[in-house]
């Protein structure tokens, strides 16, 4: 089962699968190369359930897994650098199930998770800042299941989740919510 497809800057196709790891199609040869989790190799892909694949502007390849966090593939060395949740570290990835990855215009990497909300990665330090739903804070993220992230032409960051759509004000860290209302046809459907 294929979960993700990404064309890289050189025209190669990266395919994330359930159980088969990450696959690369070289269009010139028509052949695939498989990258899979090897329990004896800490530099291998962290999980064979590659849910999301994203190439950033610098050409770095990011892979979100279903249960083993985020990976960055270093093509020169063939190594996977792993980012995982560590409950003892508040600056680690907030959840190991990665559903979305997006790089904004400023080069900031945003990660959407299944249960830990939205994460911002500080690439220089490898630290994450989590934006999560807080039932006591109406300006927090609507829901911790983030399915899509997008930056529009005005620079606004949009976050889709399982209950609606949120827009993040990056200065304040507050979210504006757009939710469906069946009694109002002018709201999100």
mmCIF file of C-alpha atoms in Angstrom:
data_model
loop_
_atom_site.group_PDB
_atom_site.id
_atom_site.type_symbol
_atom_site.label_atom_id
_atom_site.label_comp_id
_atom_site.label_asym_id
_atom_site.label_seq_id
_atom_site.Cartn_x
_atom_site.Cartn_y
_atom_site.Cartn_z
ATOM 1 C CA UNK A 1 0.000 0.000 0.000
ATOM 2 C CA UNK A 2 1.410 3.376 -1.052
ATOM 3 C CA UNK A 3 0.959 6.254 1.392
ATOM 4 C CA UNK A 4 3.116 9.009 -0.072
ATOM 5 C CA UNK A 5 4.727 10.120 -3.327
ATOM 6 C CA UNK A 6 7.225 12.967 -3.774
ATOM 7 C CA UNK A 7 9.166 13.998 -6.872
ATOM 8 C CA UNK A 8 12.595 15.349 -5.974
ATOM 9 C CA UNK A 9 14.493 18.194 -7.645
ATOM 10 C CA UNK A 10 16.336 15.754 -9.923
ATOM 11 C CA UNK A 11 13.101 14.149 -11.143
ATOM 12 C CA UNK A 12 13.370 10.979 -9.058
ATOM 13 C CA UNK A 13 10.245 9.616 -7.406
ATOM 14 C CA UNK A 14 10.175 8.751 -3.694
ATOM 15 C CA UNK A 15 7.418 6.411 -2.537
ATOM 16 C CA UNK A 16 6.421 5.824 1.082
ATOM 17 C CA UNK A 17 4.696 2.529 1.795
ATOM 18 C CA UNK A 18 3.038 0.613 4.598
ATOM 19 C CA UNK A 19 5.478 -2.120 5.529
ATOM 20 C CA UNK A 20 7.857 -1.665 2.581
ATOM 21 C CA UNK A 21 9.643 1.433 3.858
ATOM 22 C CA UNK A 22 10.832 4.115 1.475
ATOM 23 C CA UNK A 23 11.441 3.431 -2.220
ATOM 24 C CA UNK A 24 13.236 5.527 -4.825
ATOM 25 C CA UNK A 25 12.448 5.240 -8.536
ATOM 26 C CA UNK A 26 15.285 6.275 -10.839
ATOM 27 C CA UNK A 27 13.414 7.317 -13.971
ATOM 28 C CA UNK A 28 16.481 6.860 -16.181
ATOM 29 C CA UNK A 29 16.779 3.158 -15.336
ATOM 30 C CA UNK A 30 13.200 2.417 -14.293
ATOM 31 C CA UNK A 31 14.560 0.638 -11.226
ATOM 32 C CA UNK A 32 13.654 1.053 -7.566
ATOM 33 C CA UNK A 33 15.983 1.238 -4.583
ATOM 34 C CA UNK A 34 14.412 0.282 -1.234
ATOM 35 C CA UNK A 35 15.333 1.892 2.088
ATOM 36 C CA UNK A 36 14.061 -0.070 5.050
ATOM 37 C CA UNK A 37 14.334 -0.270 8.795
ATOM 38 C CA UNK A 38 17.178 -2.468 10.017
ATOM 39 C CA UNK A 39 17.001 -3.040 13.803
ATOM 40 C CA UNK A 40 20.780 -3.556 13.935
ATOM 41 C CA UNK A 41 21.517 -0.267 12.128
ATOM 42 C CA UNK A 42 20.709 2.982 13.988
ATOM 43 C CA UNK A 43 21.333 4.919 10.743
ATOM 44 C CA UNK A 44 18.551 3.114 8.850
ATOM 45 C CA UNK A 45 14.981 4.295 8.358
ATOM 46 C CA UNK A 46 13.267 4.240 11.778
ATOM 47 C CA UNK A 47 10.148 2.367 10.581
ATOM 48 C CA UNK A 48 8.931 0.595 7.436
ATOM 49 C CA UNK A 49 5.627 2.468 7.561
ATOM 50 C CA UNK A 50 6.663 5.611 5.669
ATOM 51 C CA UNK A 51 3.522 7.732 5.867
ATOM 52 C CA UNK A 52 4.793 11.053 4.454
ATOM 53 C CA UNK A 53 7.712 12.088 2.203
ATOM 54 C CA UNK A 54 8.798 15.708 1.685
ATOM 55 C CA UNK A 55 11.795 17.303 -0.003
ATOM 56 C CA UNK A 56 12.686 20.749 1.315
ATOM 57 C CA UNK A 57 14.224 23.571 -0.740
ATOM 58 C CA UNK A 58 17.767 22.545 0.179
ATOM 59 C CA UNK A 59 17.124 19.046 -1.205
ATOM 60 C CA UNK A 60 16.901 17.352 2.202
ATOM 61 C CA UNK A 61 14.400 14.508 2.241
ATOM 62 C CA UNK A 62 12.097 14.196 5.271
ATOM 63 C CA UNK A 63 10.122 11.047 6.010
ATOM 64 C CA UNK A 64 7.287 10.843 8.509
ATOM 65 C CA UNK A 65 6.545 7.405 9.889
ATOM 66 C CA UNK A 66 3.389 5.957 11.361
ATOM 67 C CA UNK A 67 4.897 5.174 14.765
ATOM 68 C CA UNK A 68 8.651 5.874 14.835
ATOM 69 C CA UNK A 69 8.910 9.637 14.379
ATOM 70 C CA UNK A 70 10.542 11.806 11.754
ATOM 71 C CA UNK A 71 13.577 10.925 9.623
ATOM 72 C CA UNK A 72 15.896 13.129 7.561
ATOM 73 C CA UNK A 73 17.709 11.268 4.813
ATOM 74 C CA UNK A 74 21.299 12.336 4.170
ATOM 75 C CA UNK A 75 21.765 11.299 0.551
ATOM 76 C CA UNK A 76 25.547 11.765 0.601
ATOM 77 C CA UNK A 77 26.082 9.288 3.435
ATOM 78 C CA UNK A 78 22.972 7.147 2.984
ATOM 79 C CA UNK A 79 22.141 7.718 6.676
ATOM 80 C CA UNK A 80 18.775 8.483 8.222
ATOM 81 C CA UNK A 81 18.819 10.970 11.099
ATOM 82 C CA UNK A 82 15.970 10.181 13.482
ATOM 83 C CA UNK A 83 13.811 12.576 15.499
ATOM 84 C CA UNK A 84 11.566 10.927 18.071
ATOM 85 C CA UNK A 85 9.386 11.786 20.999
ATOM 86 C CA UNK A 86 11.144 11.633 24.359
ATOM 87 C CA UNK A 87 8.672 12.194 27.216
ATOM 88 C CA UNK A 88 11.550 13.493 29.375
ATOM 89 C CA UNK A 89 12.467 16.157 26.785
ATOM 90 C CA UNK A 90 9.883 18.918 26.169
ATOM 91 C CA UNK A 91 11.858 19.987 23.065
ATOM 92 C CA UNK A 92 11.554 16.612 21.326
ATOM 93 C CA UNK A 93 8.968 15.760 18.676
ATOM 94 C CA UNK A 94 5.582 15.729 20.444
ATOM 95 C CA UNK A 95 4.304 12.488 18.871
ATOM 96 C CA UNK A 96 5.918 9.667 16.879
ATOM 97 C CA UNK A 97 3.139 9.399 14.289
ATOM 98 C CA UNK A 98 3.902 12.008 11.597
ATOM 99 C CA UNK A 99 1.045 12.862 9.231
ATOM 100 C CA UNK A 100 2.266 16.081 7.553
ATOM 101 C CA UNK A 101 5.508 17.947 6.814
ATOM 102 C CA UNK A 102 5.826 21.446 5.322
ATOM 103 C CA UNK A 103 8.591 24.012 4.870
ATOM 104 C CA UNK A 104 7.483 27.651 4.940
ATOM 105 C CA UNK A 105 9.058 30.566 3.039
ATOM 106 C CA UNK A 106 11.425 31.335 5.904
ATOM 107 C CA UNK A 107 12.757 27.769 5.781
ATOM 108 C CA UNK A 108 11.029 26.681 8.980
ATOM 109 C CA UNK A 109 9.970 23.047 8.979
ATOM 110 C CA UNK A 110 6.501 22.294 10.363
ATOM 111 C CA UNK A 111 5.436 18.784 11.329
ATOM 112 C CA UNK A 112 1.860 17.609 11.870
ATOM 113 C CA UNK A 113 1.312 14.611 14.110
ATOM 114 C CA UNK A 114 -1.505 12.183 14.797
ATOM 115 C CA UNK A 115 -1.787 13.007 18.497
ATOM 116 C CA UNK A 116 0.779 15.680 19.403
ATOM 117 C CA UNK A 117 -0.488 18.606 17.354
ATOM 118 C CA UNK A 118 1.768 20.850 15.295
ATOM 119 C CA UNK A 119 5.558 21.004 15.748
ATOM 120 C CA UNK A 120 8.079 23.603 14.600
ATOM 121 C CA UNK A 121 11.637 22.338 14.125
ATOM 122 C CA UNK A 122 14.594 24.605 14.885
ATOM 123 C CA UNK A 123 17.050 23.023 12.476
ATOM 124 C CA UNK A 124 20.154 24.560 14.063
ATOM 125 C CA UNK A 125 19.430 22.998 17.466
ATOM 126 C CA UNK A 126 17.257 20.017 16.498
ATOM 127 C CA UNK A 127 14.683 21.196 19.041
ATOM 128 C CA UNK A 128 10.938 21.192 18.501
ATOM 129 C CA UNK A 129 8.267 23.582 19.712
ATOM 130 C CA UNK A 130 4.845 21.974 20.017
ATOM 131 C CA UNK A 131 1.517 23.698 19.456
ATOM 132 C CA UNK A 132 -1.131 21.500 21.019
ATOM 133 C CA UNK A 133 -4.821 21.649 21.829
ATOM 134 C CA UNK A 134 -5.562 22.925 25.322
ATOM 135 C CA UNK A 135 -9.207 22.616 26.393
ATOM 136 C CA UNK A 136 -8.738 25.610 28.717
ATOM 137 C CA UNK A 137 -7.368 27.860 25.963
ATOM 138 C CA UNK A 138 -9.792 28.753 23.141
ATOM 139 C CA UNK A 139 -6.902 30.186 21.075
ATOM 140 C CA UNK A 140 -4.937 26.924 21.058
ATOM 141 C CA UNK A 141 -4.864 24.430 18.194
ATOM 142 C CA UNK A 142 -8.375 22.963 17.599
ATOM 143 C CA UNK A 143 -7.276 19.346 17.607
ATOM 144 C CA UNK A 144 -4.018 17.415 17.994
ATOM 145 C CA UNK A 145 -4.556 15.326 14.847
ATOM 146 C CA UNK A 146 -2.902 17.511 12.191
ATOM 147 C CA UNK A 147 -3.495 16.233 8.651
ATOM 148 C CA UNK A 148 -2.171 19.035 6.412
ATOM 149 C CA UNK A 149 -0.080 22.228 6.651
ATOM 150 C CA UNK A 150 0.029 25.022 4.057
ATOM 151 C CA UNK A 151 1.375 28.561 3.725
ATOM 152 C CA UNK A 152 -0.642 30.865 1.465
ATOM 153 C CA UNK A 153 0.638 33.709 -0.731
ATOM 154 C CA UNK A 154 0.212 36.212 2.119
ATOM 155 C CA UNK A 155 2.419 34.119 4.405
ATOM 156 C CA UNK A 156 -0.424 32.843 6.589
ATOM 157 C CA UNK A 157 0.116 29.318 7.930
ATOM 158 C CA UNK A 158 -2.940 27.069 7.682
ATOM 159 C CA UNK A 159 -3.311 23.860 9.677
ATOM 160 C CA UNK A 160 -5.932 21.259 8.804
ATOM 161 C CA UNK A 161 -7.009 18.830 11.480
ATOM 162 C CA UNK A 162 -9.754 16.336 12.117
ATOM 163 C CA UNK A 163 -12.241 18.975 13.362
ATOM 164 C CA UNK A 164 -11.616 21.847 10.953
ATOM 165 C CA UNK A 165 -9.089 24.405 9.823
ATOM 166 C CA UNK A 166 -6.867 26.667 11.908
ATOM 167 C CA UNK A 167 -4.714 29.651 11.010
ATOM 168 C CA UNK A 168 -1.619 30.234 13.145
ATOM 169 C CA UNK A 169 -0.504 33.730 14.140
ATOM 170 C CA UNK A 170 3.226 33.016 14.414
ATOM 171 C CA UNK A 171 3.904 36.134 16.491
ATOM 172 C CA UNK A 172 1.454 35.269 19.276
ATOM 173 C CA UNK A 173 1.253 31.492 18.841
ATOM 174 C CA UNK A 174 -2.547 31.796 18.773
ATOM 175 C CA UNK A 175 -4.906 30.084 16.355
ATOM 176 C CA UNK A 176 -8.012 31.338 14.548
ATOM 177 C CA UNK A 177 -10.501 28.509 14.038
ATOM 178 C CA UNK A 178 -12.670 27.737 11.017
ATOM 179 C CA UNK A 179 -15.099 24.949 11.793
ATOM 180 C CA UNK A 180 -18.149 23.550 10.060
ATOM 181 C CA UNK A 181 -21.553 24.706 11.239
ATOM 182 C CA UNK A 182 -24.428 22.799 9.596
ATOM 183 C CA UNK A 183 -26.783 25.724 10.358
ATOM 184 C CA UNK A 184 -24.589 28.224 8.472
ATOM 185 C CA UNK A 185 -23.853 27.435 4.792
ATOM 186 C CA UNK A 186 -21.134 30.149 4.701
ATOM 187 C CA UNK A 187 -18.856 28.219 7.083
ATOM 188 C CA UNK A 188 -16.406 25.456 6.286
ATOM 189 C CA UNK A 189 -18.436 22.558 4.843
#
